Amino acid sequence: PDQRAAIEEAIVSVEELGAGEGAPLDLAALDGTWRLCYTSASDVLMLFEAAERLPLLQVGQIYQKFECKGRSDGGIVRNVVRWSIENLLEEQEGATLMVSAKFDVLSKRNIFLQFEEVAVENIKISEQLQALIAPAILPRSFLSLQILQFLKTFRAQVPISSPERTITWRTILSFLP
């Protein structure tokens, strides 16, 4: 909590220097993939808290991918979380959790998010699990090869927005020069 407060104070201090003051949000500059270095978003912090409580869960890098080139009003943002389960998936990069949302620009520091989908993909199983499914000393069966192929191409997606139910969020963007 003390560290978080200190970081938020530092962000406010830098932004008070007026970097980009008066200028609209530059979506062309925002477009691309950004590594998340700090957040106060409870939904992201929850992942790290789960990793602390569940010793086999590993949370790796988190990225935000903005797709808004050529737009002035918004675009799509995807939160990309690399994660793993010890001994089942490759370390730190064993799978990807992706949360997709449309966003609209409200001001130079505020965007409005409308969440659309959550997906799990890019499963990379560990060598231990691969050896269990298809041992190297035995001939690989059709079934074991099918299981390995299924895991490599697996993608589960769940829409989290529908005409009857929409999940929205207003967030503040903070950029350090």
PDB file of C-alpha atoms in Angstrom:
ATOM      1  CA  PRO A   1       0.000   0.000   0.000  1.00  0.00           C
ATOM      2  CA  ASP A   2       2.777   2.510   0.856  1.00  0.00           C
ATOM      3  CA  GLN A   3       4.665   1.672  -2.335  1.00  0.00           C
ATOM      4  CA  ARG A   4       1.491   2.015  -4.408  1.00  0.00           C
ATOM      5  CA  ALA A   5       0.746   5.432  -2.883  1.00  0.00           C
ATOM      6  CA  ALA A   6       4.306   6.603  -3.565  1.00  0.00           C
ATOM      7  CA  ILE A   7       4.087   5.489  -7.203  1.00  0.00           C
ATOM      8  CA  GLU A   8       0.733   7.212  -7.712  1.00  0.00           C
ATOM      9  CA  GLU A   9       2.104  10.429  -6.185  1.00  0.00           C
ATOM     10  CA  ALA A  10       5.117  10.264  -8.523  1.00  0.00           C
ATOM     11  CA  ILE A  11       2.835   9.805 -11.545  1.00  0.00           C
ATOM     12  CA  VAL A  12       0.748  12.823 -10.562  1.00  0.00           C
ATOM     13  CA  SER A  13       3.912  14.899 -10.019  1.00  0.00           C
ATOM     14  CA  VAL A  14       5.264  14.064 -13.475  1.00  0.00           C
ATOM     15  CA  GLU A  15       1.912  14.727 -15.127  1.00  0.00           C
ATOM     16  CA  GLU A  16       1.666  18.099 -13.355  1.00  0.00           C
ATOM     17  CA  LEU A  17       4.734  19.176 -15.329  1.00  0.00           C
ATOM     18  CA  GLY A  18       2.314  19.524 -18.235  1.00  0.00           C
ATOM     19  CA  ALA A  19       3.608  16.935 -20.686  1.00  0.00           C
ATOM     20  CA  GLY A  20       1.092  16.913 -23.532  1.00  0.00           C
ATOM     21  CA  GLU A  21      -1.067  19.492 -21.785  1.00  0.00           C
ATOM     22  CA  GLY A  22      -3.965  20.627 -23.913  1.00  0.00           C
ATOM     23  CA  ALA A  23      -3.212  18.121 -26.660  1.00  0.00           C
ATOM     24  CA  PRO A  24      -5.798  15.445 -27.468  1.00  0.00           C
ATOM     25  CA  LEU A  25      -4.973  11.797 -26.879  1.00  0.00           C
ATOM     26  CA  ASP A  26      -2.658  10.762 -29.737  1.00  0.00           C
ATOM     27  CA  LEU A  27      -4.098   7.409 -30.808  1.00  0.00           C
ATOM     28  CA  ALA A  28      -1.392   6.919 -33.445  1.00  0.00           C
ATOM     29  CA  ALA A  29       1.232   7.069 -30.675  1.00  0.00           C
ATOM     30  CA  LEU A  30      -0.873   4.829 -28.418  1.00  0.00           C
ATOM     31  CA  ASP A  31      -1.319   2.180 -31.133  1.00  0.00           C
ATOM     32  CA  GLY A  32       0.825  -0.882 -30.433  1.00  0.00           C
ATOM     33  CA  THR A  33       1.777  -3.233 -27.620  1.00  0.00           C
ATOM     34  CA  TRP A  34       2.763  -1.833 -24.232  1.00  0.00           C
ATOM     35  CA  ARG A  35       4.198  -3.760 -21.284  1.00  0.00           C
ATOM     36  CA  LEU A  36       2.258  -3.038 -18.122  1.00  0.00           C
ATOM     37  CA  CYS A  37       4.710  -1.821 -15.484  1.00  0.00           C
ATOM     38  CA  TYR A  38       2.235  -0.587 -12.874  1.00  0.00           C
ATOM     39  CA  THR A  39      -1.502  -0.694 -12.290  1.00  0.00           C
ATOM     40  CA  SER A  40      -3.987   0.061  -9.577  1.00  0.00           C
ATOM     41  CA  ALA A  41      -6.730  -1.874 -11.416  1.00  0.00           C
ATOM     42  CA  SER A  42      -8.236  -4.387  -9.001  1.00  0.00           C
ATOM     43  CA  ASP A  43      -8.950  -6.958 -11.740  1.00  0.00           C
ATOM     44  CA  VAL A  44      -5.229  -7.125 -12.608  1.00  0.00           C
ATOM     45  CA  LEU A  45      -4.040  -6.981  -8.996  1.00  0.00           C
ATOM     46  CA  MET A  46      -6.314  -9.960  -8.314  1.00  0.00           C
ATOM     47  CA  LEU A  47      -4.108 -12.108 -10.593  1.00  0.00           C
ATOM     48  CA  PHE A  48      -1.006 -11.366  -8.530  1.00  0.00           C
ATOM     49  CA  GLU A  49      -2.874 -12.001  -5.279  1.00  0.00           C
ATOM     50  CA  ALA A  50      -4.037 -15.378  -6.638  1.00  0.00           C
ATOM     51  CA  ALA A  51      -0.432 -16.267  -7.542  1.00  0.00           C
ATOM     52  CA  GLU A  52       0.627 -15.484  -3.964  1.00  0.00           C
ATOM     53  CA  ARG A  53      -2.072 -17.786  -2.545  1.00  0.00           C
ATOM     54  CA  LEU A  54      -1.670 -20.564  -5.116  1.00  0.00           C
ATOM     55  CA  PRO A  55       2.013 -21.547  -5.205  1.00  0.00           C
ATOM     56  CA  LEU A  56       1.758 -23.465  -8.509  1.00  0.00           C
ATOM     57  CA  LEU A  57       0.299 -20.469 -10.390  1.00  0.00           C
ATOM     58  CA  GLN A  58       2.845 -18.153 -12.011  1.00  0.00           C
ATOM     59  CA  VAL A  59       1.887 -14.794 -13.497  1.00  0.00           C
ATOM     60  CA  GLY A  60       4.334 -13.590 -16.128  1.00  0.00           C
ATOM     61  CA  GLN A  61       4.393 -10.429 -18.221  1.00  0.00           C
ATOM     62  CA  ILE A  62       1.250  -8.390 -18.808  1.00  0.00           C
ATOM     63  CA  TYR A  63       0.788  -6.328 -21.954  1.00  0.00           C
ATOM     64  CA  GLN A  64      -1.848  -3.972 -23.286  1.00  0.00           C
ATOM     65  CA  LYS A  65      -2.270  -4.029 -27.042  1.00  0.00           C
ATOM     66  CA  PHE A  66      -4.017  -0.972 -28.468  1.00  0.00           C
ATOM     67  CA  GLU A  67      -5.421  -1.170 -32.008  1.00  0.00           C
ATOM     68  CA  CYS A  68      -6.383   2.389 -32.922  1.00  0.00           C
ATOM     69  CA  LYS A  69      -4.179   3.541 -35.815  1.00  0.00           C
ATOM     70  CA  GLY A  70      -6.012   5.929 -38.127  1.00  0.00           C
ATOM     71  CA  ARG A  71      -8.774   6.557 -35.572  1.00  0.00           C
ATOM     72  CA  SER A  72      -9.576   9.614 -33.495  1.00  0.00           C
ATOM     73  CA  ASP A  73     -12.423   8.307 -31.364  1.00  0.00           C
ATOM     74  CA  GLY A  74     -11.205   4.975 -29.936  1.00  0.00           C
ATOM     75  CA  GLY A  75     -10.424   1.436 -30.974  1.00  0.00           C
ATOM     76  CA  ILE A  76      -9.764  -1.955 -29.411  1.00  0.00           C
ATOM     77  CA  VAL A  77      -7.570  -2.768 -26.426  1.00  0.00           C
ATOM     78  CA  ARG A  78      -6.516  -6.260 -25.406  1.00  0.00           C
ATOM     79  CA  ASN A  79      -5.029  -7.074 -22.019  1.00  0.00           C
ATOM     80  CA  VAL A  80      -2.616  -9.957 -22.588  1.00  0.00           C
ATOM     81  CA  VAL A  81      -1.498 -11.897 -19.510  1.00  0.00           C
ATOM     82  CA  ARG A  82       1.172 -14.587 -19.745  1.00  0.00           C
ATOM     83  CA  TRP A  83       0.764 -17.212 -17.035  1.00  0.00           C
ATOM     84  CA  SER A  84       1.677 -20.764 -16.150  1.00  0.00           C
ATOM     85  CA  ILE A  85       1.040 -23.667 -13.806  1.00  0.00           C
ATOM     86  CA  GLU A  86       4.228 -25.211 -12.461  1.00  0.00           C
ATOM     87  CA  ASN A  87       5.153 -28.594 -14.024  1.00  0.00           C
ATOM     88  CA  LEU A  88       2.120 -28.560 -16.346  1.00  0.00           C
ATOM     89  CA  LEU A  89       2.891 -25.596 -18.588  1.00  0.00           C
ATOM     90  CA  GLU A  90       6.116 -23.912 -19.702  1.00  0.00           C
ATOM     91  CA  GLU A  91       7.470 -21.552 -17.070  1.00  0.00           C
ATOM     92  CA  GLN A  92       6.008 -17.988 -17.138  1.00  0.00           C
ATOM     93  CA  GLU A  93       4.835 -18.315 -20.763  1.00  0.00           C
ATOM     94  CA  GLY A  94       2.726 -21.472 -20.561  1.00  0.00           C
ATOM     95  CA  ALA A  95      -0.558 -19.901 -21.602  1.00  0.00           C
ATOM     96  CA  THR A  96      -2.154 -16.578 -22.476  1.00  0.00           C
ATOM     97  CA  LEU A  97      -5.225 -14.983 -20.933  1.00  0.00           C
ATOM     98  CA  MET A  98      -6.615 -12.259 -23.181  1.00  0.00           C
ATOM     99  CA  VAL A  99      -9.366  -9.800 -22.294  1.00  0.00           C
ATOM    100  CA  SER A 100     -10.656  -7.739 -25.231  1.00  0.00           C
ATOM    101  CA  ALA A 101     -12.577  -4.473 -25.063  1.00  0.00           C
ATOM    102  CA  LYS A 102     -13.679  -1.653 -27.335  1.00  0.00           C
ATOM    103  CA  PHE A 103     -12.665   1.761 -26.096  1.00  0.00           C
ATOM    104  CA  ASP A 104     -13.883   5.292 -26.698  1.00  0.00           C
ATOM    105  CA  VAL A 105     -11.845   8.390 -25.917  1.00  0.00           C
ATOM    106  CA  LEU A 106     -13.513  10.587 -23.295  1.00  0.00           C
ATOM    107  CA  SER A 107     -10.617  13.014 -22.824  1.00  0.00           C
ATOM    108  CA  LYS A 108      -6.833  13.059 -23.199  1.00  0.00           C
ATOM    109  CA  ARG A 109      -6.525  10.948 -20.023  1.00  0.00           C
ATOM    110  CA  ASN A 110      -9.802   9.017 -19.865  1.00  0.00           C
ATOM    111  CA  ILE A 111     -11.128   6.169 -21.951  1.00  0.00           C
ATOM    112  CA  PHE A 112     -14.394   4.271 -21.668  1.00  0.00           C
ATOM    113  CA  LEU A 113     -14.065   0.486 -21.989  1.00  0.00           C
ATOM    114  CA  GLN A 114     -16.763  -1.909 -23.168  1.00  0.00           C
ATOM    115  CA  PHE A 115     -15.526  -5.439 -22.506  1.00  0.00           C
ATOM    116  CA  GLU A 116     -16.287  -8.015 -25.183  1.00  0.00           C
ATOM    117  CA  GLU A 117     -14.454 -11.306 -24.644  1.00  0.00           C
ATOM    118  CA  VAL A 118     -12.156 -13.330 -22.403  1.00  0.00           C
ATOM    119  CA  ALA A 119      -9.988 -16.011 -24.012  1.00  0.00           C
ATOM    120  CA  VAL A 120      -7.360 -18.567 -22.996  1.00  0.00           C
ATOM    121  CA  GLU A 121      -4.965 -19.548 -25.773  1.00  0.00           C
ATOM    122  CA  ASN A 122      -1.347 -20.286 -26.736  1.00  0.00           C
ATOM    123  CA  ILE A 123      -1.056 -23.309 -24.460  1.00  0.00           C
ATOM    124  CA  LYS A 124       2.545 -24.516 -24.215  1.00  0.00           C
ATOM    125  CA  ILE A 125       2.730 -27.669 -22.137  1.00  0.00           C
ATOM    126  CA  SER A 126       5.822 -28.547 -20.130  1.00  0.00           C
ATOM    127  CA  GLU A 127       8.251 -31.245 -21.193  1.00  0.00           C
ATOM    128  CA  GLN A 128       7.134 -33.287 -18.162  1.00  0.00           C
ATOM    129  CA  LEU A 129       3.489 -33.246 -19.250  1.00  0.00           C
ATOM    130  CA  GLN A 130       4.432 -33.950 -22.857  1.00  0.00           C
ATOM    131  CA  ALA A 131       6.479 -36.973 -21.712  1.00  0.00           C
ATOM    132  CA  LEU A 132       3.504 -38.189 -19.692  1.00  0.00           C
ATOM    133  CA  ILE A 133       1.114 -37.893 -22.653  1.00  0.00           C
ATOM    134  CA  ALA A 134       3.532 -39.311 -25.234  1.00  0.00           C
ATOM    135  CA  PRO A 135       6.540 -41.043 -23.628  1.00  0.00           C
ATOM    136  CA  ALA A 136       9.679 -40.936 -25.761  1.00  0.00           C
ATOM    137  CA  ILE A 137      10.473 -44.615 -25.191  1.00  0.00           C
ATOM    138  CA  LEU A 138       7.101 -45.805 -26.492  1.00  0.00           C
ATOM    139  CA  PRO A 139       5.744 -45.413 -30.000  1.00  0.00           C
ATOM    140  CA  ARG A 140       3.436 -42.415 -30.166  1.00  0.00           C
ATOM    141  CA  SER A 141      -0.138 -43.434 -30.688  1.00  0.00           C
ATOM    142  CA  PHE A 142      -2.683 -41.610 -32.787  1.00  0.00           C
ATOM    143  CA  LEU A 143      -4.511 -40.646 -29.587  1.00  0.00           C
ATOM    144  CA  SER A 144      -1.428 -39.161 -27.896  1.00  0.00           C
ATOM    145  CA  LEU A 145      -0.627 -37.154 -31.036  1.00  0.00           C
ATOM    146  CA  GLN A 146      -4.235 -35.917 -31.190  1.00  0.00           C
ATOM    147  CA  ILE A 147      -4.054 -34.820 -27.532  1.00  0.00           C
ATOM    148  CA  LEU A 148      -0.783 -32.944 -28.132  1.00  0.00           C
ATOM    149  CA  GLN A 149      -2.199 -31.262 -31.244  1.00  0.00           C
ATOM    150  CA  PHE A 150      -5.402 -30.319 -29.413  1.00  0.00           C
ATOM    151  CA  LEU A 151      -3.439 -28.685 -26.586  1.00  0.00           C
ATOM    152  CA  LYS A 152      -1.250 -26.723 -29.024  1.00  0.00           C
ATOM    153  CA  THR A 153      -4.241 -25.291 -30.892  1.00  0.00           C
ATOM    154  CA  PHE A 154      -6.609 -24.941 -27.919  1.00  0.00           C
ATOM    155  CA  ARG A 155      -8.483 -21.647 -27.583  1.00  0.00           C
ATOM    156  CA  ALA A 156     -11.400 -21.126 -25.227  1.00  0.00           C
ATOM    157  CA  GLN A 157     -13.283 -17.866 -25.527  1.00  0.00           C
ATOM    158  CA  VAL A 158     -16.237 -16.530 -23.612  1.00  0.00           C
ATOM    159  CA  PRO A 159     -18.155 -13.451 -24.729  1.00  0.00           C
ATOM    160  CA  ILE A 160     -18.707 -11.108 -21.802  1.00  0.00           C
ATOM    161  CA  SER A 161     -20.932  -8.680 -23.636  1.00  0.00           C
ATOM    162  CA  SER A 162     -24.372  -9.164 -25.111  1.00  0.00           C
ATOM    163  CA  PRO A 163     -27.333  -6.920 -25.963  1.00  0.00           C
ATOM    164  CA  GLU A 164     -28.838  -7.745 -22.542  1.00  0.00           C
ATOM    165  CA  ARG A 165     -25.618  -7.450 -20.501  1.00  0.00           C
ATOM    166  CA  THR A 166     -22.659  -5.171 -21.029  1.00  0.00           C
ATOM    167  CA  ILE A 167     -19.603  -4.793 -18.798  1.00  0.00           C
ATOM    168  CA  THR A 168     -18.141  -1.311 -18.969  1.00  0.00           C
ATOM    169  CA  TRP A 169     -15.374   0.527 -17.163  1.00  0.00           C
ATOM    170  CA  ARG A 170     -13.968   4.028 -17.172  1.00  0.00           C
ATOM    171  CA  THR A 171     -10.199   4.189 -16.770  1.00  0.00           C
ATOM    172  CA  ILE A 172      -7.490   6.806 -16.557  1.00  0.00           C
ATOM    173  CA  LEU A 173      -4.464   6.550 -18.838  1.00  0.00           C
ATOM    174  CA  SER A 174      -1.142   7.615 -17.422  1.00  0.00           C
ATOM    175  CA  PHE A 175       1.933   8.044 -19.578  1.00  0.00           C
ATOM    176  CA  LEU A 176       5.391   8.782 -18.329  1.00  0.00           C
ATOM    177  CA  PRO A 177       7.753  10.432 -20.823  1.00  0.00           C
TER     178      PRO A 177
END
